[in-house]
Short mmCIF file of C-alpha atoms in Angstrom, two decimals:
data_model
loop_
_atom_site.label_atom_id
_atom_site.label_comp_id
_atom_site.label_asym_id
_atom_site.label_seq_id
_atom_site.Cartn_x
_atom_site.Cartn_y
_atom_site.Cartn_z
CA MET Q 1 -11.59 44.27 28.41
CA SER Q 2 -14.64 42.73 26.87
CA PRO Q 3 -15.66 39.24 28.02
CA TRP Q 4 -15.38 37.80 24.52
CA PHE Q 5 -11.62 38.41 24.54
CA ASP Q 6 -11.46 35.29 26.64
CA GLN Q 7 -13.21 33.30 23.91
CA VAL Q 8 -10.42 33.77 21.38
CA ARG Q 9 -7.96 30.93 20.81
CA VAL Q 10 -4.84 31.67 18.83
CA VAL Q 11 -3.59 28.41 17.34
CA LEU Q 12 -0.07 28.16 15.94
CA VAL Q 13 0.33 25.07 13.80
CA ARG Q 14 3.83 23.54 13.52
CA SER Q 15 5.70 26.73 14.40
CA ARG Q 16 9.45 26.29 14.24
CA ASN Q 17 10.97 29.61 15.29
CA PRO Q 18 11.07 30.38 19.04
CA LEU Q 19 11.26 34.10 18.29
CA ASN Q 20 8.01 33.91 16.35
CA ILE Q 21 6.29 31.94 19.09
CA GLY Q 22 7.45 34.51 21.63
CA ALA Q 23 6.40 37.39 19.38
CA ALA Q 24 2.94 35.91 18.83
CA ALA Q 25 2.50 35.54 22.60
CA ARG Q 26 3.68 39.10 23.18
CA ALA Q 27 1.21 40.54 20.67
CA MET Q 28 -1.57 38.52 22.32
CA SER Q 29 -0.61 39.98 25.67
CA ASN Q 30 -0.52 43.49 24.17
CA PHE Q 31 -4.08 43.11 22.92
CA GLY Q 32 -5.48 41.24 25.91
CA ILE Q 33 -5.90 37.81 24.29
CA GLN Q 34 -4.83 35.02 26.64
CA LYS Q 35 -5.38 31.58 25.13
CA LEU Q 36 -2.46 30.37 23.05
CA ARG Q 37 -2.52 26.84 21.67
CA LEU Q 38 0.27 25.16 19.75
CA VAL Q 39 -0.20 22.17 17.47
CA THR Q 40 2.91 20.00 17.29
CA PRO Q 41 5.42 22.85 17.59
CA TRP Q 42 9.05 21.96 17.07
CA GLU Q 43 9.82 21.06 20.66
CA PRO Q 44 13.22 22.73 21.22
CA SER Q 45 11.74 25.87 19.76
CA TYR Q 46 8.72 25.83 22.04
CA LEU Q 47 10.78 25.07 25.14
CA GLY Q 48 13.28 27.76 24.13
CA ALA Q 49 10.56 30.36 23.73
CA ARG Q 50 9.11 29.49 27.15
CA ALA Q 51 12.52 29.68 28.77
CA ALA Q 52 13.32 33.09 27.24
CA VAL Q 53 13.75 36.04 29.56
CA GLY Q 54 10.55 38.06 29.55
CA ALA Q 55 8.38 35.22 28.26
CA SER Q 56 4.84 36.42 28.79
CA ASP Q 57 2.16 34.79 30.91
CA VAL Q 58 0.41 33.98 27.66
CA LEU Q 59 3.30 31.76 26.65
CA LEU Q 60 3.73 30.21 30.09
CA ASN Q 61 0.04 29.31 30.13
CA SER Q 62 -0.01 28.05 26.54
CA GLU Q 63 -1.10 24.51 25.72
CA VAL Q 64 0.28 21.98 23.27
CA TYR Q 65 -1.96 19.72 21.18
CA GLY Q 66 -1.26 16.79 18.93
CA SER Q 67 -3.68 17.80 16.20
CA VAL Q 68 -5.70 20.72 14.90
CA ALA Q 69 -8.90 18.83 15.68
CA GLU Q 70 -8.01 18.66 19.37
CA ALA Q 71 -6.81 22.28 19.51
CA VAL Q 72 -10.11 23.64 18.18
CA ALA Q 73 -12.44 21.11 19.79
CA ASP Q 74 -14.23 23.71 21.95
CA CYS Q 75 -14.64 26.28 19.17
CA GLY Q 76 -17.82 27.17 17.32
CA LEU Q 77 -15.85 28.90 14.58
CA VAL Q 78 -12.43 28.06 13.16
CA VAL Q 79 -10.75 30.64 10.94
CA GLY Q 80 -7.56 30.01 8.99
CA THR Q 81 -5.14 32.71 7.97
CA SER Q 82 -3.70 32.45 4.52
CA ALA Q 83 -1.35 34.23 2.19
CA VAL Q 84 -3.46 33.37 -0.78
CA GLY Q 85 -2.04 32.73 -4.17
CA GLU Q 86 -0.01 29.78 -3.05
CA ARG Q 87 -2.74 27.29 -3.65
CA GLU Q 88 -6.14 26.91 -5.08
CA LEU Q 89 -8.54 27.92 -2.36
CA GLN Q 90 -11.53 25.80 -1.58
CA HIS Q 91 -12.78 28.03 1.22
CA PRO Q 92 -14.56 31.36 1.36
CA LEU Q 93 -11.92 34.06 1.78
CA LYS Q 94 -12.53 37.29 3.71
CA VAL Q 95 -10.31 40.32 3.97
CA LEU Q 96 -9.14 40.91 7.54
CA GLU Q 97 -11.49 43.78 8.37
CA GLU Q 98 -14.60 41.92 7.26
CA GLY Q 99 -13.38 38.66 8.76
CA ALA Q 100 -12.64 40.24 12.13
CA ASN Q 101 -16.15 41.65 12.15
CA GLU Q 102 -17.64 38.24 11.57
CA MET Q 103 -15.34 36.67 14.17
CA ARG Q 104 -16.50 39.17 16.78
CA ARG Q 105 -20.11 38.27 16.10
CA ALA Q 106 -19.28 34.58 16.48
CA LEU Q 107 -17.24 35.21 19.63
CA ALA Q 108 -20.27 36.70 21.30
CA VAL Q 109 -21.82 33.24 21.41
CA ALA Q 110 -18.98 30.70 21.47
CA PRO Q 111 -15.19 30.36 21.46
CA ALA Q 112 -13.47 30.83 18.10
CA ALA Q 113 -10.02 29.83 16.89
CA LEU Q 114 -7.66 31.75 14.65
CA LEU Q 115 -5.13 29.43 12.97
CA PHE Q 116 -1.65 30.39 11.78
CA GLY Q 117 0.47 27.94 9.82
CA SER Q 118 4.19 27.27 9.93
CA GLU Q 119 6.63 29.97 8.85
CA LYS Q 120 7.66 28.09 5.77
CA PHE Q 121 4.59 26.30 4.53
CA GLY Q 122 1.58 27.98 6.08
CA LEU Q 123 -1.46 25.81 6.76
CA SER Q 124 -1.74 22.47 4.99
CA ASN Q 125 -4.87 21.36 3.18
CA GLU Q 126 -5.58 19.07 6.11
CA ASP Q 127 -5.29 22.01 8.52
CA LEU Q 128 -7.53 24.12 6.30
CA SER Q 129 -10.17 21.43 6.17
CA HIS Q 130 -10.87 22.18 9.84
CA CYS Q 131 -11.63 25.82 9.02
CA HIS Q 132 -14.99 27.39 8.30
CA TRP Q 133 -13.41 30.10 6.19
CA LEU Q 134 -10.12 31.89 5.62
CA MET Q 135 -8.94 35.37 6.34
CA ARG Q 136 -6.28 37.36 4.56
CA ILE Q 137 -4.32 40.43 5.61
CA PRO Q 138 -4.43 42.87 2.68
CA THR Q 139 -0.74 42.85 1.80
CA ARG Q 140 0.41 43.75 -1.70
CA ASP Q 141 0.59 41.08 -4.36
CA ALA Q 142 4.32 41.39 -4.89
CA HIS Q 143 5.08 40.60 -1.23
CA ILE Q 144 2.11 38.84 0.19
CA SER Q 145 3.58 36.70 2.95
CA MET Q 146 3.97 38.24 6.39
CA ASN Q 147 6.23 37.30 9.27
CA LEU Q 148 4.27 35.11 11.72
CA GLY Q 149 4.62 37.38 14.76
CA GLN Q 150 3.62 40.40 12.72
CA ALA Q 151 0.65 38.62 11.17
CA VAL Q 152 -0.62 37.67 14.64
CA ALA Q 153 -0.19 41.29 15.81
CA VAL Q 154 -2.07 42.75 12.85
CA CYS Q 155 -4.95 40.23 13.07
CA LEU Q 156 -5.42 40.74 16.80
CA TYR Q 157 -5.22 44.50 16.45
CA GLU Q 158 -8.03 44.41 13.90
CA LEU Q 159 -10.06 41.96 15.99
CA VAL Q 160 -9.78 44.03 19.15
CA ARG Q 161 -9.71 47.53 17.63
CA SER Q 162 -13.36 48.34 17.34
CA GLY Q 163 -14.89 45.47 19.20
CA ALA Q 164 -14.17 46.08 22.85
CA GLN Q 165 -17.76 46.95 23.58
CA ILE Q 166 -19.57 43.94 22.12
CA PRO Q 167 -21.65 42.26 24.82
CA MET Q 168 -21.86 38.50 25.23
CA ARG Q 169 -25.08 36.91 24.07
CA ASP Q 170 -26.76 33.76 25.28
CA ALA Q 171 -25.25 30.98 23.28
CA PRO Q 172 -27.62 29.38 20.79
CA ALA Q 173 -26.82 25.73 20.57
CA MET Q 174 -24.41 25.73 17.64
CA ALA Q 175 -22.31 22.64 17.12
CA GLY Q 176 -18.78 22.88 18.48
CA ALA Q 177 -15.80 21.83 16.41
CA ALA Q 178 -15.48 18.58 18.36
CA GLU Q 179 -19.06 17.62 17.54
CA VAL Q 180 -18.65 18.45 13.88
CA GLU Q 181 -15.41 16.53 13.76
CA ARG Q 182 -17.12 13.51 15.35
CA LEU Q 183 -19.75 13.71 12.63
CA THR Q 184 -17.04 14.11 9.99
CA GLN Q 185 -15.30 10.96 11.13
CA VAL Q 186 -18.37 8.82 11.21
CA LEU Q 187 -19.71 10.15 7.90
CA PHE Q 188 -16.36 9.55 6.33
CA GLN Q 189 -16.22 6.03 7.66
CA ALA Q 190 -19.64 5.45 6.18
CA LEU Q 191 -18.52 6.87 2.85
CA ARG Q 192 -15.50 4.62 2.88
CA GLU Q 193 -17.42 1.50 3.77
CA SER Q 194 -20.11 2.31 1.24
CA GLY Q 195 -17.48 2.44 -1.49
CA TYR Q 196 -18.18 6.12 -2.13
CA VAL Q 197 -14.58 6.96 -1.34
CA GLU Q 198 -11.89 5.35 -3.46
CA SER Q 199 -8.89 4.40 -1.39
CA VAL Q 200 -6.51 6.29 -3.67
CA ALA Q 201 -8.13 9.66 -3.15
CA GLU Q 202 -8.88 9.14 0.50
CA GLU Q 203 -7.06 12.13 1.92
CA ALA Q 204 -8.57 14.61 -0.49
CA ALA Q 205 -12.04 13.16 0.08
CA MET Q 206 -11.64 13.52 3.83
CA GLU Q 207 -10.70 17.18 3.49
CA LYS Q 208 -13.61 17.77 1.13
CA THR Q 209 -16.01 16.15 3.57
CA ARG Q 210 -14.65 18.16 6.44
CA ARG Q 211 -15.03 21.45 4.58
CA MET Q 212 -18.55 20.63 3.50
CA LEU Q 213 -19.73 19.84 7.01
CA ARG Q 214 -18.24 23.11 8.30
CA ARG Q 215 -20.06 25.07 5.65
CA LEU Q 216 -23.35 23.76 7.04
CA ASP Q 217 -22.99 25.70 10.31
CA LEU Q 218 -24.80 22.98 12.16
CA GLN Q 219 -26.72 23.50 15.35
CA GLY Q 220 -25.57 21.23 18.14
CA ASN Q 221 -28.64 19.01 18.19
CA ASP Q 222 -28.52 18.62 14.41
CA ALA Q 223 -24.90 17.53 14.56
CA VAL Q 224 -25.76 14.97 17.22
CA ALA Q 225 -28.72 13.72 15.22
CA LEU Q 226 -26.70 13.41 12.00
CA THR Q 227 -23.95 11.62 13.84
CA GLY Q 228 -26.51 9.15 15.17
CA MET Q 229 -27.83 8.52 11.65
CA MET Q 230 -24.37 7.92 10.29
CA ARG Q 231 -23.55 5.56 13.13
CA GLN Q 232 -26.64 3.60 12.32
CA ILE Q 233 -25.64 3.41 8.65
CA LEU Q 234 -22.22 2.24 9.67
CA TRP Q 235 -23.72 -0.41 11.91
CA LYS Q 236 -25.78 -1.59 9.00
CA PHE Q 237 -22.70 -1.93 6.79
CA ARG Q 238 -21.13 -4.10 9.38
CA HIS Q 239 -24.16 -6.31 9.99
CA PRO Q 240 -25.49 -7.00 6.53
CA GLU Q 241 -26.34 -10.56 7.47
CA LYS Q 242 -28.96 -9.55 10.00
CA PRO Q 243 -31.70 -7.55 8.32
CA GLU Q 244 -34.11 -6.30 10.94
CA MET T 1 -1.02 51.19 -4.86
CA SER T 2 -1.98 54.78 -4.23
CA PRO T 3 0.57 57.48 -5.05
CA TRP T 4 0.68 58.71 -1.45
CA PHE T 5 2.22 55.40 -0.36
CA ASP T 6 5.43 56.84 -1.73
CA GLN T 7 5.15 59.85 0.56
CA VAL T 8 5.46 57.81 3.75
CA ARG T 9 8.83 57.74 5.52
CA VAL T 10 9.28 55.18 8.28
CA VAL T 11 12.01 56.45 10.60
CA LEU T 12 13.64 54.09 13.10
CA VAL T 13 15.57 56.00 15.73
CA ARG T 14 18.56 54.29 17.38
CA SER T 15 17.37 50.75 16.65
CA ARG T 16 19.68 48.16 18.10
CA ASN T 17 18.25 44.80 17.07
CA PRO T 18 18.92 43.62 13.49
CA LEU T 19 15.89 41.32 13.64
CA ASN T 20 13.66 44.27 14.41
CA ILE T 21 15.15 46.36 11.62
CA GLY T 22 14.61 43.46 9.22
CA ALA T 23 11.08 42.90 10.50
CA ALA T 24 10.17 46.58 10.11
CA ALA T 25 11.45 46.52 6.53
CA ARG T 26 9.52 43.36 5.80
CA ALA T 27 6.24 44.80 7.08
CA MET T 28 6.86 47.92 4.97
CA SER T 29 7.33 45.74 1.94
CA ASN T 30 4.16 43.79 2.76
CA PHE T 31 2.12 46.97 2.84
CA GLY T 32 3.80 48.71 -0.08
CA ILE T 33 5.70 51.39 1.85
CA GLN T 34 9.21 51.85 0.46
CA LYS T 35 11.10 54.63 2.24
CA LEU T 36 12.94 53.45 5.35
CA ARG T 37 15.23 55.84 7.18
CA LEU T 38 17.40 55.03 10.15
CA VAL T 39 18.71 57.59 12.59
CA THR T 40 22.03 56.54 14.14
CA PRO T 41 21.25 52.81 14.20
CA TRP T 42 23.72 50.62 16.02
CA GLU T 43 26.01 49.98 13.08
CA PRO T 44 26.75 46.25 13.40
CA SER T 45 23.04 45.72 13.77
CA TYR T 46 22.18 47.71 10.66
CA LEU T 47 24.87 46.05 8.57
CA GLY T 48 23.81 42.67 9.90
CA ALA T 49 20.20 43.26 8.94
CA ARG T 50 21.20 44.34 5.45
CA ALA T 51 23.43 41.32 5.03
CA ALA T 52 20.73 38.88 6.14
CA VAL T 53 19.40 36.36 3.65
CA GLY T 54 16.11 37.60 2.30
CA ALA T 55 16.71 41.24 3.22
CA SER T 56 14.04 43.16 1.39
CA ASP T 57 14.56 45.89 -1.19
CA VAL T 58 13.18 48.27 1.39
CA LEU T 59 16.13 47.55 3.64
CA LEU T 60 18.68 47.57 0.84
CA ASN T 61 17.42 50.98 -0.27
CA SER T 62 17.19 52.40 3.26
CA GLU T 63 19.10 55.52 4.24
CA VAL T 64 21.00 56.38 7.40
CA TYR T 65 20.88 59.85 8.97
CA GLY T 66 22.80 61.45 11.77
CA SER T 67 19.81 63.15 13.37
CA VAL T 68 16.03 63.14 13.45
CA ALA T 69 16.03 66.64 11.97
CA GLU T 70 17.83 65.45 8.85
CA ALA T 71 15.74 62.30 8.54
CA VAL T 72 12.44 64.24 8.47
CA ALA T 73 13.68 67.32 6.60
CA ASP T 74 11.38 66.78 3.59
CA CYS T 75 8.27 65.98 5.63
CA GLY T 76 5.27 68.21 6.19
CA LEU T 77 4.10 66.09 9.09
CA VAL T 78 6.13 64.20 11.67
CA VAL T 79 4.31 61.70 13.86
CA GLY T 80 5.89 59.93 16.82
CA THR T 81 4.77 56.57 18.12
CA SER T 82 4.63 56.18 21.84
CA ALA T 83 3.77 53.67 24.49
CA VAL T 84 2.29 56.31 26.71
CA GLY T 85 2.48 56.12 30.43
CA GLU T 86 6.24 56.13 30.48
CA ARG T 87 6.52 59.89 30.62
CA GLU T 88 4.50 63.00 30.91
CA LEU T 89 3.31 63.81 27.44
CA GLN T 90 3.59 67.29 26.06
CA HIS T 91 2.10 66.45 22.69
CA PRO T 92 -1.39 65.78 21.45
CA LEU T 93 -1.95 62.04 21.46
CA LYS T 94 -4.15 60.23 18.94
CA VAL T 95 -5.23 56.62 18.92
CA LEU T 96 -3.91 54.77 15.88
CA GLU T 97 -7.14 54.70 13.87
CA GLU T 98 -7.74 58.44 14.21
CA GLY T 99 -4.04 59.23 13.74
CA ALA T 100 -3.79 57.13 10.58
CA ASN T 101 -6.77 59.00 9.19
CA GLU T 102 -5.10 62.31 9.80
CA MET T 103 -1.80 61.06 8.39
CA ARG T 104 -3.52 60.00 5.17
CA ARG T 105 -4.98 63.46 4.75
CA ALA T 106 -1.55 65.01 5.28
CA LEU T 107 0.08 62.50 2.92
CA ALA T 108 -2.17 63.67 0.13
CA VAL T 109 -0.30 66.96 0.10
CA ALA T 110 3.24 66.30 1.36
CA PRO T 111 5.55 63.57 2.66
CA ALA T 112 5.02 62.51 6.28
CA ALA T 113 7.26 60.64 8.68
CA LEU T 114 6.33 58.00 11.23
CA LEU T 115 8.96 57.73 14.00
CA PHE T 116 9.69 54.65 16.08
CA GLY T 117 12.10 54.81 18.99
CA SER T 118 14.68 52.35 20.22
CA GLU T 119 13.57 48.99 21.58
CA LYS T 120 14.58 49.84 25.10
CA PHE T 121 13.90 53.52 25.56
CA GLY T 122 11.46 54.55 22.85
CA LEU T 123 11.72 58.11 21.56
CA SER T 124 13.59 60.65 23.67
CA ASN T 125 12.18 64.05 24.51
CA GLU T 126 14.53 65.51 21.94
CA ASP T 127 13.18 63.10 19.30
CA LEU T 128 9.61 63.91 20.31
CA SER T 129 10.22 67.63 19.99
CA HIS T 130 10.46 67.10 16.22
CA CYS T 131 6.96 65.60 16.16
CA HIS T 132 3.70 67.38 15.48
CA TRP T 133 1.75 64.87 17.51
CA LEU T 134 1.95 61.33 18.82
CA MET T 135 0.12 58.18 17.96
CA ARG T 136 -0.58 55.20 20.15
CA ILE T 137 -1.57 51.63 19.32
CA PRO T 138 -4.47 50.70 21.60
CA THR T 139 -2.74 48.02 23.64
CA ARG T 140 -3.96 47.15 27.11
CA ASP T 141 -2.66 49.08 30.08
CA ALA T 142 -1.04 46.09 31.75
CA HIS T 143 1.16 45.37 28.72
CA ILE T 144 1.40 48.52 26.70
CA SER T 145 4.75 48.21 24.97
CA MET T 146 4.88 46.38 21.65
CA ASN T 147 7.76 44.75 19.87
CA LEU T 148 9.20 47.18 17.30
CA GLY T 149 8.62 45.04 14.21
CA GLN T 150 5.06 44.30 15.28
CA ALA T 151 4.33 47.96 16.05
CA VAL T 152 5.51 48.95 12.57
CA ALA T 153 3.33 46.23 11.03
CA VAL T 154 0.21 47.28 12.93
CA CYS T 155 0.69 51.01 12.19
CA LEU T 156 1.25 50.45 8.48
CA TYR T 157 -1.69 48.06 8.26
CA GLU T 158 -3.96 50.71 9.73
CA LEU T 159 -2.48 53.43 7.54
CA VAL T 160 -2.92 51.44 4.34
CA ARG T 161 -6.08 49.51 5.21
CA SER T 162 -8.77 51.90 4.14
CA GLY T 163 -6.75 54.52 2.39
CA ALA T 164 -5.64 52.96 -0.85
CA GLN T 165 -8.03 55.09 -2.87
CA ILE T 166 -7.13 58.55 -1.61
CA PRO T 167 -6.08 60.75 -4.53
CA MET T 168 -3.15 63.12 -4.35
CA ARG T 169 -4.10 66.76 -4.07
CA ASP T 170 -2.16 69.77 -5.25
CA ALA T 171 0.18 70.60 -2.45
CA PRO T 172 -0.66 73.81 -0.63
CA ALA T 173 2.57 75.40 0.44
CA MET T 174 2.88 74.03 3.95
CA ALA T 175 6.24 74.40 5.64
CA GLY T 176 8.46 71.32 5.47
CA ALA T 177 10.21 70.00 8.56
CA ALA T 178 13.54 71.43 7.35
CA GLU T 179 12.05 74.90 7.10
CA VAL T 180 10.45 74.69 10.51
CA GLU T 181 13.66 73.38 12.00
CA ARG T 182 15.57 76.28 10.43
CA LEU T 183 13.11 78.65 12.08
CA THR T 184 13.43 76.74 15.35
CA GLN T 185 17.19 77.11 15.35
CA VAL T 186 17.20 80.80 14.60
CA LEU T 187 14.38 81.57 17.06
CA PHE T 188 16.17 79.61 19.71
CA GLN T 189 19.40 81.43 19.05
CA ALA T 190 17.51 84.67 19.43
CA LEU T 191 15.95 83.49 22.68
CA ARG T 192 19.35 82.51 23.96
CA GLU T 193 21.00 85.74 23.01
CA SER T 194 18.09 87.73 24.39
CA GLY T 195 18.58 86.10 27.78
CA TYR T 196 15.14 84.44 27.58
CA VAL T 197 16.74 81.03 27.82
CA GLU T 198 18.81 80.30 30.91
CA SER T 199 21.80 78.20 30.05
CA VAL T 200 20.94 75.57 32.67
CA ALA T 201 17.58 74.74 31.16
CA GLU T 202 18.70 75.01 27.57
CA GLU T 203 17.82 71.55 26.39
CA ALA T 204 14.29 71.64 27.78
CA ALA T 205 13.72 75.10 26.36
CA MET T 206 14.85 73.94 22.95
CA GLU T 207 12.42 71.04 23.01
CA LYS T 208 9.62 73.31 24.16
CA THR T 209 10.35 75.74 21.35
CA ARG T 210 10.47 73.01 18.81
CA ARG T 211 7.11 71.59 19.91
CA MET T 212 5.49 75.00 19.89
CA LEU T 213 6.57 75.79 16.36
CA ARG T 214 5.28 72.48 15.12
CA ARG T 215 1.91 73.10 16.69
CA LEU T 216 1.58 76.19 14.52
CA ASP T 217 1.33 74.19 11.27
CA LEU T 218 3.04 76.94 9.39
CA GLN T 219 2.62 77.54 5.71
CA GLY T 220 5.91 77.60 3.84
CA ASN T 221 5.96 81.31 3.14
CA ASP T 222 5.11 82.10 6.77
CA ALA T 223 7.96 79.95 8.00
CA VAL T 224 10.33 81.73 5.64
CA ALA T 225 9.06 85.13 6.74
CA LEU T 226 9.35 84.28 10.44
CA THR T 227 12.83 82.94 9.92
CA GLY T 228 13.78 86.20 8.23
CA MET T 229 12.41 88.20 11.17
CA MET T 230 14.33 86.14 13.66
CA ARG T 231 17.50 86.47 11.64
CA GLN T 232 17.08 90.20 11.70
CA ILE T 233 16.60 90.14 15.47
CA LEU T 234 19.70 88.04 15.83
CA TRP T 235 21.63 90.43 13.65
CA LYS T 236 20.50 93.24 15.88
CA PHE T 237 21.72 91.45 18.99
CA ARG T 238 25.09 91.16 17.42
CA HIS T 239 25.32 94.71 16.22
CA PRO T 240 24.03 96.76 19.17
CA GLU T 241 26.64 99.39 18.54
CA LYS T 242 25.11 100.43 15.22
CA PRO T 243 21.54 101.59 15.73
CA GLU T 244 20.05 102.38 12.34
#
């Protein structure tokens, strides 16, 4: 097994069906991917899947998070899976084969997350705003939406298939998702306080901001520097009475 | 969709779990493969899967057969899927990517079947003896065996992934599985009546014979000719009293 296998995080967002959670974990185990993270799963379902006979180590070692931001905090790349057509896409979309290729390159330098949405609704716009780009399994137009466990199996197969030999590289200092999210929050606060963001459209503006910052592919030091600038701007908003 | 998609037969042998049958049908529908055949499925399970809400057209149009031989009768190529390691293999084994490539080439000239065994026991030696070769999904050694629905999804993804553009070719007259099986039966009868086959080891000898004949990749006319020869030999066994 290649060392980058350990850098993959499979993130299931709001999964409801214990069979799907178990199936996702089993496919991960089949393909040698260990790190399963669940964002606000339906609790009886998650506990049921863990309690099932034959639950894999992957499932027993899985972690639960309260938000997508926390679940991907250590990742340099966040990829969403999508059965396109359901909504207007505001992200670059790659077919699985090409996307897996790009993920492998990213995994050689930092952890990367692969997000799967709930069985019924997929990933929300808020979930997607945490993603750098989206990936789609090439199913046929007339029946585009795959079962969750099967989608996980197919994606991991493609990711692992031809990539077992990729060596790890020294990590260049790219910004992790937590850093970018920190910047997103402070920039957004600044936009709000500056009046740039109207309160009515706040949610959409936040998602737009989040997507934009992820498109930048910031280096770590740049993210820190930008965050510092935004903090300063914020400070200024709050202390208008004391010009320096 | 490429015309050869219609040449693929997915054959589930002795499936017991309605969820797996439904999942296999769903993956087929996702990837545009229509012909599902079941060999002696556990009946309540099959009926249950068909009755399920959201059962796909693939499942509703599926056909049930009493034996592998009947289920693959129209196929020029029969490929078994196997989680190797469980038994000594007496077939050539190809990794999924290579196997899918070869299947696509065969599908351009004649129907081909992809066999999946039962959840618990996989394909039996008798099932395997109908196969030309075996295919394996590259799972890791420590957890080799995949869930049935996921295995179907991964195999069909790989089969369809890069092959959508392959044109159909004029079929050269390769022998279909029914023809080869006819030859197998008559050759075996001849072997039995000749005393070549001991009655104790009959089943193993039958499987060995079946495998051998499939390795030959017979053209249709050759299969017919060989069958005729064997019939003549059989006739001779039965009419020793009348030398010509």
